[in-house]
Coordinates of C-alpha atoms in Angstrom, one line a residue:
M1155 CA 4.9 -58.6 153.3
R1156 CA 5.5 -61.8 155.5
S1157 CA 8.5 -63.9 155.3
K1158 CA 8.4 -67.5 154.3
L1159 CA 9.1 -68.3 157.9
E1160 CA 6.6 -66.6 159.3
T1161 CA 3.8 -67.5 156.0
T1162 CA 5.0 -71.2 157.5
E1163 CA 4.6 -70.5 161.5
Q1164 CA 0.9 -68.8 160.5
H1165 CA 0.2 -72.4 158.8
K1166 CA 1.1 -74.0 161.5
K1167 CA -1.2 -72.4 164.1
V1168 CA -4.3 -72.5 161.6
D1169 CA -3.7 -75.8 161.5
A1170 CA -3.3 -76.4 165.0
A1171 CA -6.8 -74.8 165.3
E1172 CA -8.7 -76.5 163.1
A1173 CA -7.5 -79.7 164.6
E1174 CA -8.3 -78.7 168.2
I1175 CA -11.9 -77.2 166.5
R1176 CA -12.5 -81.1 165.1
D1177 CA -11.0 -82.3 168.2
K1178 CA -13.8 -80.6 170.2
Q1179 CA -16.5 -80.9 167.8
Q1180 CA -16.3 -84.9 168.5
L1181 CA -17.5 -84.3 171.7
V1182 CA -20.4 -82.8 171.3
N1183 CA -22.2 -85.0 168.9
Y1184 CA -26.0 -84.8 169.2
D1185 CA -29.6 -86.3 168.4
T1186 CA -32.7 -84.3 168.2
K1187 CA -35.6 -85.7 169.7
E1188 CA -39.2 -85.0 170.2
Y1189 CA -41.3 -86.4 173.0
P1190 CA -44.9 -85.8 174.3
V1191 CA -45.3 -84.2 177.5
E1192 CA -46.9 -87.6 179.3
I1193 CA -44.1 -89.4 178.3
L1194 CA -41.1 -86.3 179.8
V1195 CA -43.1 -86.8 182.6
Q1196 CA -42.8 -90.5 183.2
K1197 CA -39.6 -90.7 182.1
Y1198 CA -39.0 -88.6 184.6
M1199 CA -41.3 -89.7 187.6
E1200 CA -40.7 -94.0 186.9
G1201 CA -38.0 -94.8 189.3
K1202 CA -37.4 -91.1 191.0
D1203 CA -37.5 -92.1 194.6
E1204 CA -34.5 -94.9 193.9
D1205 CA -32.8 -92.4 192.3
T1206 CA -33.0 -94.7 189.0
N1207 CA -35.2 -92.7 186.9
E1208 CA -34.4 -92.5 182.9
L1209 CA -34.3 -88.5 182.8
F1210 CA -32.7 -87.3 186.1
I1211 CA -31.6 -84.0 187.4
P1212 CA -27.9 -83.8 188.4
D1213 CA -26.3 -82.4 191.6
Y1214 CA -24.8 -79.2 189.8
Q1215 CA -28.5 -78.2 188.7
R1216 CA -30.2 -75.7 190.8
E1217 CA -33.6 -76.6 192.8
M1218 CA -36.7 -75.6 191.8
A1219 CA -36.8 -71.5 191.7
W1220 CA -39.9 -70.7 189.3
D1221 CA -42.7 -69.6 191.5
D1222 CA -46.2 -70.8 190.6
A1223 CA -47.1 -67.3 188.4
R1224 CA -44.2 -68.4 186.4
Q1225 CA -44.7 -71.9 186.5
S1226 CA -48.8 -71.1 185.4
K1227 CA -47.1 -69.2 182.4
F1228 CA -45.5 -71.9 180.9
I1229 CA -48.4 -74.2 181.1
E1230 CA -50.5 -71.6 179.8
S1231 CA -47.5 -71.5 176.9
I1232 CA -48.0 -75.1 175.6
I1233 CA -51.9 -74.9 176.1
L1234 CA -51.6 -72.0 173.8
G1235 CA -49.2 -73.6 171.5
L1236 CA -46.1 -71.3 171.7
P1237 CA -42.7 -72.2 170.7
I1238 CA -41.2 -74.1 173.9
P1239 CA -37.3 -74.1 174.0
Y1240 CA -35.2 -77.2 173.1
I1241 CA -34.6 -79.1 176.6
F1242 CA -30.8 -80.1 176.4
V1243 CA -30.1 -83.7 177.8
A1244 CA -27.0 -85.9 177.8
D1245 CA -26.7 -89.9 177.5
I1246 CA -25.1 -90.9 180.8
H1247 CA -22.8 -93.8 180.4
E1248 CA -21.4 -95.4 183.4
D1249 CA -18.7 -98.5 183.0
E1250 CA -20.0 -100.0 186.3
N1251 CA -23.7 -99.9 185.8
D1252 CA -25.0 -98.5 182.4
E1253 CA -28.7 -97.7 182.8
A1254 CA -28.6 -95.2 179.7
R1255 CA -29.9 -92.9 181.8
L1256 CA -31.0 -88.9 180.3
E1257 CA -29.3 -86.3 182.5
I1258 CA -31.2 -82.9 182.2
I1259 CA -28.7 -80.1 181.3
D1260 CA -31.5 -77.3 180.7
G1261 CA -34.8 -78.0 181.5
T1262 CA -35.2 -78.7 184.4
Q1263 CA -37.4 -75.9 185.7
R1264 CA -39.8 -77.3 182.8
I1265 CA -39.8 -81.0 183.6
R1266 CA -40.4 -80.2 187.3
T1267 CA -43.3 -78.0 186.5
L1268 CA -44.8 -80.4 183.9
T1269 CA -44.6 -83.1 186.5
R1270 CA -46.6 -80.8 189.2
F1271 CA -49.2 -80.1 187.1
I1272 CA -49.9 -83.6 185.8
N1273 CA -49.5 -84.8 189.5
N1274 CA -52.1 -81.8 190.6
E1275 CA -49.9 -79.9 192.7
L1276 CA -49.4 -76.6 190.5
T1277 CA -52.7 -74.9 190.8
L1278 CA -52.4 -72.4 187.8
T1279 CA -52.5 -68.4 188.7
D1280 CA -52.0 -65.0 187.4
L1281 CA -52.9 -66.0 183.9
K1282 CA -52.9 -63.1 181.9
K1283 CA -53.9 -64.9 178.2
I1284 CA -56.2 -67.4 179.7
Q1285 CA -57.9 -65.8 182.7
S1286 CA -60.5 -68.3 183.1
L1287 CA -58.1 -71.0 184.1
N1288 CA -57.2 -69.3 186.7
G1289 CA -57.9 -71.7 190.0
F1290 CA -57.5 -74.7 187.8
K1291 CA -55.1 -77.8 188.1
F1292 CA -55.0 -80.2 185.7
A1293 CA -57.8 -82.4 187.1
D1294 CA -60.0 -79.4 186.6
L1295 CA -59.4 -79.6 182.6
P1296 CA -61.9 -81.4 180.4
L1297 CA -60.3 -85.2 179.7
A1298 CA -60.3 -83.9 175.8
R1299 CA -58.0 -80.9 176.8
Q1300 CA -56.0 -83.5 179.6
R1301 CA -55.1 -85.6 176.4
R1302 CA -54.2 -82.8 174.2
F1303 CA -52.0 -81.4 176.9
N1304 CA -50.2 -85.1 177.2
R1305 CA -50.0 -85.3 173.5
T1306 CA -48.0 -81.8 173.0
T1307 CA -44.6 -82.9 171.8
L1308 CA -41.3 -80.6 173.1
R1309 CA -38.2 -80.9 171.3
M1310 CA -34.8 -82.5 172.7
I1311 CA -31.3 -81.7 171.9
Q1312 CA -29.5 -85.1 173.3
L1313 CA -25.8 -85.5 173.5
T1314 CA -24.1 -88.5 173.2
E1315 CA -22.7 -90.6 175.7
S1316 CA -19.2 -89.3 174.2
A1317 CA -19.9 -85.9 176.2
N1318 CA -18.2 -86.2 179.4
E1319 CA -19.3 -84.4 182.7
E1320 CA -17.2 -81.3 181.9
V1321 CA -18.4 -81.1 178.7
R1322 CA -22.5 -81.0 180.1
R1323 CA -21.3 -78.2 182.7
D1324 CA -19.5 -76.4 180.1
L1325 CA -23.0 -76.4 178.3
F1326 CA -24.8 -75.4 181.0
E1327 CA -23.1 -72.6 181.6
R1328 CA -22.8 -71.4 178.1
I1329 CA -26.5 -71.9 178.2
N1330 CA -27.2 -69.9 181.1
T1331 CA -24.7 -66.9 180.3
G1332 CA -26.0 -64.1 179.5
S1333 CA -29.9 -65.5 180.2
V1334 CA -30.2 -65.6 183.9
D1335 CA -29.1 -63.7 186.9
L1336 CA -25.8 -64.1 188.5
N1337 CA -25.8 -67.8 190.0
E1338 CA -25.6 -67.3 194.3
M1339 CA -21.8 -67.7 194.9
E1340 CA -21.4 -64.7 192.4
K1341 CA -24.0 -62.6 194.1
R1342 CA -22.6 -63.2 197.7
R1343 CA -19.2 -61.7 196.2
G1344 CA -21.0 -58.7 195.0
I1345 CA -23.3 -58.0 198.6
L1346 CA -22.2 -60.0 201.2
P1347 CA -18.3 -59.2 201.1
G1348 CA -16.8 -59.4 204.8
Q1349 CA -14.1 -61.2 206.7
F1350 CA -15.9 -64.6 206.4
L1351 CA -16.2 -64.3 202.4
E1352 CA -12.5 -63.3 202.4
L1353 CA -11.5 -66.9 203.9
I1354 CA -14.1 -68.4 201.7
E1355 CA -11.9 -67.6 198.6
E1356 CA -8.6 -68.2 200.6
L1357 CA -9.6 -71.6 201.4
S1358 CA -11.1 -72.5 197.9
K1359 CA -7.8 -72.2 196.3
H1360 CA -6.1 -74.5 198.8
D1361 CA -4.1 -76.7 196.7
K1362 CA -5.5 -80.0 198.8
F1363 CA -8.9 -79.3 198.6
R1364 CA -8.9 -78.7 194.6
K1365 CA -7.4 -82.2 194.1
L1366 CA -9.2 -84.3 196.7
C1367 CA -12.4 -82.6 194.5
A1368 CA -11.2 -82.8 191.0
F1369 CA -12.9 -79.9 190.2
S1370 CA -13.7 -79.3 186.7
E1371 CA -12.5 -75.6 184.4
S1372 CA -16.0 -75.2 184.4
A1373 CA -16.8 -75.7 187.8
I1374 CA -14.2 -73.6 188.9
R1375 CA -15.4 -71.2 186.7
S1376 CA -19.0 -70.5 188.4
R1377 CA -17.2 -70.5 191.5
E1378 CA -18.3 -74.1 192.8
P1379 CA -15.4 -74.6 195.0
Q1380 CA -16.2 -71.3 197.3
E1381 CA -19.8 -72.7 197.4
F1382 CA -18.6 -75.9 198.5
V1383 CA -16.3 -74.2 201.5
L1384 CA -19.6 -72.0 202.4
R1385 CA -21.6 -75.3 202.5
F1386 CA -18.8 -77.3 204.6
F1387 CA -18.9 -74.4 207.2
A1388 CA -22.4 -73.5 207.0
F1389 CA -23.7 -77.2 207.9
L1390 CA -20.4 -77.9 210.1
N1391 CA -21.7 -75.7 212.8
N1392 CA -25.4 -75.2 211.7
Y1393 CA -26.8 -78.5 210.2
E1394 CA -29.5 -78.9 212.6
K1395 CA -31.5 -75.4 211.6
F1396 CA -31.0 -76.5 208.0
N1397 CA -34.6 -75.5 206.7
S1398 CA -34.4 -77.4 203.1
K1399 CA -34.3 -73.4 201.2
I1400 CA -30.3 -73.9 200.9
N1401 CA -29.7 -70.6 199.5
I1402 CA -31.5 -68.6 202.3
F1403 CA -29.9 -70.9 204.8
L1404 CA -26.2 -70.1 203.7
D1405 CA -27.1 -66.3 203.1
E1406 CA -28.1 -66.2 206.6
Y1407 CA -25.1 -68.3 208.0
L1408 CA -22.7 -65.7 205.7
K1409 CA -23.9 -63.3 206.9
Q1410 CA -24.0 -64.1 210.4
V1411 CA -20.6 -65.0 210.3
N1412 CA -19.3 -62.1 208.8
A1413 CA -20.8 -59.7 211.4
D1414 CA -19.2 -61.8 214.8
P1415 CA -17.0 -59.7 216.5
K1416 CA -15.5 -63.5 217.6
F1417 CA -14.8 -64.4 213.9
D1418 CA -11.3 -66.6 214.4
R1419 CA -10.2 -67.2 210.8
E1420 CA -7.1 -69.0 212.5
K1421 CA -9.6 -71.7 214.3
M1422 CA -11.9 -72.0 210.9
R1423 CA -8.8 -72.5 208.8
A1424 CA -7.0 -75.1 210.8
E1425 CA -10.7 -77.2 211.3
F1426 CA -11.0 -77.3 207.4
E1427 CA -7.2 -78.3 207.0
S1428 CA -7.7 -81.0 209.5
M1429 CA -10.6 -82.5 207.5
L1430 CA -8.8 -82.4 204.5
N1431 CA -5.7 -84.2 205.8
F1432 CA -8.2 -87.0 207.1
V1433 CA -9.9 -87.5 203.9
E1434 CA -6.5 -87.6 202.2
K1435 CA -5.1 -90.2 204.5
Y1436 CA -8.5 -92.5 204.9
F1437 CA -10.4 -92.0 201.5
P1438 CA -8.1 -92.1 198.8
Q1439 CA -10.8 -91.3 196.3
G1440 CA -10.8 -87.8 197.8
F1441 CA -14.7 -86.7 197.5
R1442 CA -14.4 -87.9 193.6
Q1443 CA -17.2 -90.3 192.4
G1444 CA -17.6 -93.1 190.7
K1445 CA -15.7 -96.3 190.4
N1446 CA -11.8 -95.4 191.2
G1447 CA -12.8 -91.4 191.5
A1448 CA -13.0 -91.2 187.7
R1449 CA -15.9 -88.9 188.6
T1450 CA -15.7 -85.2 190.3
T1451 CA -17.3 -84.5 193.2
T1452 CA -21.0 -83.9 193.9
R1453 CA -22.2 -81.3 196.8
I1454 CA -24.1 -84.1 198.2
K1455 CA -21.3 -86.4 199.0
F1456 CA -18.4 -83.5 199.5
E1457 CA -21.2 -82.4 202.8
S1458 CA -21.8 -85.7 203.7
L1459 CA -18.2 -86.7 204.2
A1460 CA -16.6 -83.4 205.1
V1461 CA -18.9 -82.7 207.4
G1462 CA -19.2 -85.9 208.7
V1463 CA -15.4 -85.9 209.0
A1464 CA -14.7 -82.9 211.3
L1465 CA -17.8 -84.0 213.5
A1466 CA -16.0 -86.9 214.4
L1467 CA -12.7 -84.7 214.5
R1468 CA -14.1 -82.6 217.3
K1469 CA -15.2 -85.7 219.3
N1470 CA -11.8 -87.2 218.7
S1471 CA -9.2 -85.3 217.1
N1472 CA -6.6 -88.5 217.2
L1473 CA -9.2 -90.2 215.3
E1474 CA -8.1 -93.9 213.6
P1475 CA -11.3 -94.9 212.4
K1476 CA -11.8 -99.0 211.9
S1477 CA -13.4 -98.8 208.6
T1478 CA -13.9 -96.2 205.9
E1479 CA -16.2 -98.5 204.1
L1480 CA -19.1 -96.7 205.0
L1481 CA -19.6 -94.6 201.6
N1482 CA -20.1 -98.0 199.7
S1483 CA -22.8 -98.7 202.4
Q1484 CA -26.4 -99.3 200.8
K1485 CA -27.5 -96.9 203.8
F1486 CA -24.9 -94.2 202.6
K1487 CA -26.4 -94.3 199.1
D1488 CA -30.1 -94.2 200.1
L1489 CA -28.9 -91.2 201.9
T1490 CA -27.2 -89.1 199.3
K1491 CA -29.4 -89.2 196.6
S1492 CA -30.0 -86.6 194.2
D1493 CA -33.5 -85.9 194.9
A1494 CA -33.0 -85.6 198.5
S1495 CA -30.5 -83.2 198.7
S1496 CA -32.9 -80.5 200.1
S1497 CA -34.2 -82.6 202.4
K1498 CA -33.6 -82.1 206.1
N1499 CA -34.3 -85.2 207.4
K1500 CA -31.8 -86.6 204.9
V1501 CA -29.2 -83.6 205.4
V1502 CA -28.9 -84.3 208.9
S1503 CA -29.2 -88.1 208.8
R1504 CA -26.2 -88.5 206.0
I1505 CA -23.9 -86.4 207.8
E1506 CA -24.8 -88.1 211.6
Y1507 CA -24.4 -91.4 209.5
V1508 CA -20.8 -90.2 208.4
R1509 CA -20.1 -88.9 211.7
D1510 CA -21.3 -92.0 213.7
R1511 CA -19.5 -94.8 211.6
L1512 CA -16.3 -93.2 212.0
L1513 CA -16.5 -92.9 216.0
G1514 CA -17.5 -96.3 215.7

């Protein structure tokens, strides 16, 4: 039998666990909504080029991953009236500019597919159930069928504005755990081991790097720090050859450096640390986003600032910039909008913009 002391201690543990459960539940309050396809596409498209669209894709989400066959199958499912999984979004509140936007946590492939189809950018292919629709675009459907498609409603789970970025990323990770392949960085660790990957692992744990980026626990679990380090070196040494297919670009660079007999670990480490020291000295907010660095780092901002700084230091190792206000300029904001992240022109332009402004 348990003693009175043991029983008391157990009650304390149970009470503490219950209190923590209630505390965490408060972070994920949500509402259930239904929207017609036409409205969802409208919310995604209106203001997309200015990065003000109500329904938007965050930087931590992957790029378009479905091929035309998979997109076509999704469209076929809607036409057939089959159940479609919930889309998860979060109501985003920013103190300095509250636009009541909705961040897509899970469902970006579906939203992009709907948009492509309605904009006649997707030709249906490889359909098995409605084979007569193969070769059709949206405009090829009869008007009545177009209207019925646009009126089809999709269900949405909307997190309230109390859900912070770490909660949203954690939810994204949980939704995708067990239902999708390993993320790209996990795949690289398994199939592309070598000298460079070992250095990436080492630098990803650098205290100053972690501090300047303020990675969430969820981001660390999904190996975001390792992805950031790889992106830094790949863009630093190869950004002019970027081909808009980011995973292919990163994989090819990783293979190249892994196999390089002239691989210089110390030189690469020194360049990475010099960049960190410069950012720490001249950019008090580090790589973090938002007012006073309240939000964690996006890949776009990290690549732009880190690579731009490193390129400038290659030109002048004793650089003392006249101004570091470049991050607040409208030009920089235009170049780092999330929907331009995979554009080669934007990648080159924003990296060189940072480099050139620092060099004066």
